[in-house]
Amino acid sequence: GYVLLKAINPDLIQFQTILPPSVALAPVHENTAAVTGQGVPERASDAYVADVFDHFAASFDALLAQLGYQAPALCAQALQHRLNERDAPLAHGTHGQPGRVLDAGCGTGMLGLHFLERLPGSVLTATDLEPRFLTTTLANARQRGLDSDRISVGVSDISHPSRLQSPGGSVVQLSEGSFDLICVGAVVGY
């Protein structure tokens, strides 16, 4: 659709949209709030975040590399200081059960896959609001040579991280204490 800007007065810009009725208007409302400073929501809506990041899935890692993004390496370095005998189950699994890692708001899996490589006895559950990021996470895992049996993905809202929708559409309720490590990267700003 098209968005037309029309100046009404110096304090207000009105967005007039030409969109089919089936298209969500949340991004238009949020852009209007950003421009005018009026009606600014407490947080970006799920529809807005999904729409914005839907376009980034294929190029997100390259963009972050250009920006010198180092969060995965810095987080792994910090975790390394914490891994000791008490935390050995996370690194190597215990009693035949793997260490469990949750990457909430995983994006392209940069952080969760980083830990999965460094914790050979672990499994990863990667969640994101945007399904294309989940597809990209799985593709990145394949590129890194990681066993797909160690990775599960699902759509989840970071505001309600215990509710996960699998790619097949079934809803899973994650129980409290079901992970040994929870990764939350740049998603906190959204």
Tab-separated table of C-alpha atoms in Angstrom:
chain	number	residue	atom	x	y	z
A	1	GLY	CA	0.000	0.000	0.000
A	2	TYR	CA	0.920	3.633	-0.163
A	3	VAL	CA	1.268	6.083	2.674
A	4	LEU	CA	0.734	9.746	1.854
A	5	LEU	CA	1.979	12.484	4.194
A	6	LYS	CA	-0.071	15.633	4.456
A	7	ALA	CA	0.943	18.514	6.755
A	8	ILE	CA	-2.091	19.726	8.694
A	9	ASN	CA	-0.256	22.181	10.957
A	10	PRO	CA	3.299	22.448	12.301
A	11	ASP	CA	2.450	20.198	15.271
A	12	LEU	CA	0.735	17.369	13.449
A	13	ILE	CA	1.341	15.166	10.452
A	14	GLN	CA	-1.549	13.038	9.286
A	15	PHE	CA	-0.960	9.705	7.594
A	16	GLN	CA	-3.582	8.944	5.017
A	17	THR	CA	-3.422	5.332	3.891
A	18	ILE	CA	-4.582	3.585	0.788
A	19	LEU	CA	-4.634	-0.013	1.950
A	20	PRO	CA	-6.987	-2.944	1.567
A	21	PRO	CA	-9.120	-3.451	4.716
A	22	SER	CA	-7.299	-6.713	5.520
A	23	VAL	CA	-3.963	-4.935	6.132
A	24	ALA	CA	-3.158	-4.122	9.748
A	25	LEU	CA	-2.694	-0.403	10.378
A	26	ALA	CA	-0.515	-0.777	13.486
A	27	PRO	CA	2.701	0.254	11.679
A	28	VAL	CA	1.018	3.412	10.387
A	29	HIS	CA	-0.219	4.340	13.866
A	30	GLU	CA	3.188	3.710	15.413
A	31	ASN	CA	4.968	5.743	12.732
A	32	THR	CA	2.484	8.567	13.316
A	33	ALA	CA	3.221	8.451	17.063
A	34	ALA	CA	6.960	8.513	16.370
A	35	VAL	CA	6.651	11.557	14.117
A	36	THR	CA	4.193	13.544	16.232
A	37	GLY	CA	5.137	12.389	19.738
A	38	GLN	CA	1.419	11.908	20.426
A	39	GLY	CA	-0.115	8.596	21.429
A	40	VAL	CA	3.286	6.909	21.814
A	41	PRO	CA	2.665	3.332	22.998
A	42	GLU	CA	4.460	1.838	25.995
A	43	ARG	CA	6.114	-0.624	23.627
A	44	ALA	CA	6.070	-1.296	19.928
A	45	SER	CA	3.168	-3.540	18.932
A	46	ASP	CA	3.849	-7.092	17.836
A	47	ALA	CA	2.525	-6.256	14.361
A	48	TYR	CA	4.937	-3.337	14.030
A	49	VAL	CA	7.976	-5.322	15.206
A	50	ALA	CA	7.082	-8.271	12.978
A	51	ASP	CA	6.598	-5.974	9.975
A	52	VAL	CA	9.896	-4.133	10.502
A	53	PHE	CA	12.005	-7.218	11.140
A	54	ASP	CA	10.320	-9.315	8.448
A	55	HIS	CA	12.329	-7.251	5.961
A	56	PHE	CA	15.611	-7.771	7.858
A	57	ALA	CA	15.673	-11.568	8.207
A	58	ALA	CA	17.874	-12.215	5.170
A	59	SER	CA	20.344	-9.368	5.734
A	60	PHE	CA	20.281	-8.920	9.518
A	61	ASP	CA	23.558	-10.726	10.322
A	62	ALA	CA	25.452	-8.857	7.585
A	63	LEU	CA	24.153	-5.531	8.913
A	64	LEU	CA	25.197	-6.393	12.478
A	65	ALA	CA	28.633	-7.474	11.256
A	66	GLN	CA	29.063	-4.094	9.552
A	67	LEU	CA	28.139	-2.419	12.835
A	68	GLY	CA	30.717	-4.490	14.730
A	69	TYR	CA	28.085	-6.262	16.850
A	70	GLN	CA	29.831	-8.356	19.496
A	71	ALA	CA	27.084	-9.333	21.936
A	72	PRO	CA	27.341	-13.122	21.354
A	73	ALA	CA	31.102	-13.186	21.959
A	74	LEU	CA	30.830	-10.914	25.009
A	75	CYS	CA	27.999	-12.997	26.491
A	76	ALA	CA	29.923	-16.228	25.901
A	77	GLN	CA	32.962	-14.687	27.558
A	78	ALA	CA	30.883	-13.689	30.598
A	79	LEU	CA	29.312	-17.147	30.764
A	80	GLN	CA	32.715	-18.803	30.608
A	81	HIS	CA	33.568	-17.141	33.916
A	82	ARG	CA	30.422	-18.658	35.431
A	83	LEU	CA	30.895	-22.185	34.127
A	84	ASN	CA	32.448	-24.214	36.886
A	85	GLU	CA	31.773	-27.576	38.467
A	86	ARG	CA	28.328	-26.436	39.654
A	87	ASP	CA	27.371	-25.434	36.102
A	88	ALA	CA	28.799	-28.519	34.401
A	89	PRO	CA	25.315	-29.907	33.541
A	90	LEU	CA	24.747	-26.928	31.247
A	91	ALA	CA	28.012	-27.468	29.417
A	92	HIS	CA	27.891	-31.258	29.140
A	93	GLY	CA	24.436	-32.424	30.147
A	94	THR	CA	23.730	-34.655	33.107
A	95	HIS	CA	22.262	-38.119	33.648
A	96	GLY	CA	21.673	-38.471	29.933
A	97	GLN	CA	19.776	-35.158	29.786
A	98	PRO	CA	21.254	-32.246	27.818
A	99	GLY	CA	21.674	-28.737	29.210
A	100	ARG	CA	18.722	-26.602	28.058
A	101	VAL	CA	19.223	-23.163	26.487
A	102	LEU	CA	16.432	-20.732	25.573
A	103	ASP	CA	17.169	-17.917	23.124
A	104	ALA	CA	14.140	-15.639	23.647
A	105	GLY	CA	13.700	-13.185	20.780
A	106	CYS	CA	16.405	-15.056	18.882
A	107	GLY	CA	16.407	-13.039	15.670
A	108	THR	CA	18.722	-14.979	13.370
A	109	GLY	CA	19.953	-17.177	16.219
A	110	MET	CA	23.237	-15.369	16.601
A	111	LEU	CA	23.353	-15.612	20.402
A	112	GLY	CA	21.715	-19.013	20.937
A	113	LEU	CA	23.739	-20.742	18.203
A	114	HIS	CA	26.901	-19.215	19.635
A	115	PHE	CA	26.162	-20.945	22.971
A	116	LEU	CA	25.077	-24.171	21.285
A	117	GLU	CA	28.511	-24.403	19.634
A	118	ARG	CA	30.275	-23.829	22.942
A	119	LEU	CA	28.090	-26.115	25.046
A	120	PRO	CA	28.306	-29.472	23.232
A	121	GLY	CA	25.938	-31.262	25.630
A	122	SER	CA	23.153	-28.716	25.266
A	123	VAL	CA	19.968	-28.246	23.256
A	124	LEU	CA	18.498	-24.945	22.102
A	125	THR	CA	14.940	-23.652	21.994
A	126	ALA	CA	14.912	-20.507	19.840
A	127	THR	CA	11.865	-18.234	19.882
A	128	ASP	CA	10.951	-15.084	18.018
A	129	LEU	CA	7.869	-13.103	17.081
A	130	GLU	CA	8.886	-13.188	13.410
A	131	PRO	CA	8.712	-16.635	11.702
A	132	ARG	CA	11.248	-15.641	9.019
A	133	PHE	CA	13.855	-15.157	11.731
A	134	LEU	CA	13.189	-18.712	12.913
A	135	THR	CA	13.733	-20.003	9.387
A	136	THR	CA	16.956	-17.989	9.208
A	137	THR	CA	18.064	-19.365	12.598
A	138	LEU	CA	17.691	-22.935	11.289
A	139	ALA	CA	19.546	-22.033	8.069
A	140	ASN	CA	22.362	-20.463	10.108
A	141	ALA	CA	22.555	-23.616	12.247
A	142	ARG	CA	22.945	-25.729	9.094
A	143	GLN	CA	25.694	-23.380	7.823
A	144	ARG	CA	27.535	-23.842	11.116
A	145	GLY	CA	27.199	-27.618	10.873
A	146	LEU	CA	25.047	-27.892	14.006
A	147	ASP	CA	22.823	-30.949	14.443
A	148	SER	CA	19.206	-29.930	13.825
A	149	ASP	CA	18.085	-32.455	16.474
A	150	ARG	CA	19.600	-30.107	19.064
A	151	ILE	CA	17.408	-27.164	17.989
A	152	SER	CA	13.702	-26.455	18.262
A	153	VAL	CA	12.064	-23.199	17.208
A	154	GLY	CA	8.742	-21.511	17.834
A	155	VAL	CA	6.901	-18.228	17.604
A	156	SER	CA	6.668	-16.462	20.951
A	157	ASP	CA	6.097	-12.940	22.202
A	158	ILE	CA	8.900	-11.837	24.534
A	159	SER	CA	6.197	-10.328	26.794
A	160	HIS	CA	4.754	-13.833	27.308
A	161	PRO	CA	7.759	-16.110	26.760
A	162	SER	CA	6.208	-19.222	28.301
A	163	ARG	CA	3.713	-19.581	25.427
A	164	LEU	CA	5.307	-21.026	22.316
A	165	GLN	CA	3.686	-21.865	18.979
A	166	SER	CA	5.523	-24.574	17.074
A	167	PRO	CA	6.014	-24.343	13.290
A	168	GLY	CA	3.244	-26.945	12.977
A	169	GLY	CA	0.820	-24.633	14.789
A	170	SER	CA	0.515	-26.431	18.115
A	171	VAL	CA	0.835	-24.322	21.257
A	172	VAL	CA	3.286	-25.401	23.935
A	173	GLN	CA	3.355	-23.982	27.445
A	174	LEU	CA	6.938	-23.818	28.769
A	175	SER	CA	7.129	-24.516	32.477
A	176	GLU	CA	9.017	-22.374	34.957
A	177	GLY	CA	12.561	-23.577	35.531
A	178	SER	CA	12.659	-25.601	32.313
A	179	PHE	CA	15.903	-23.985	31.081
A	180	ASP	CA	19.429	-23.885	32.443
A	181	LEU	CA	20.376	-20.760	30.489
A	182	ILE	CA	18.153	-18.051	29.007
A	183	CYS	CA	19.644	-15.717	26.375
A	184	VAL	CA	17.969	-12.385	25.733
A	185	GLY	CA	19.818	-10.117	23.326
A	186	ALA	CA	18.800	-6.931	21.578
A	187	VAL	CA	15.116	-7.886	21.711
A	188	VAL	CA	14.783	-6.116	25.064
A	189	GLY	CA	14.472	-2.769	23.261
A	190	TYR	CA	11.374	-3.933	21.428
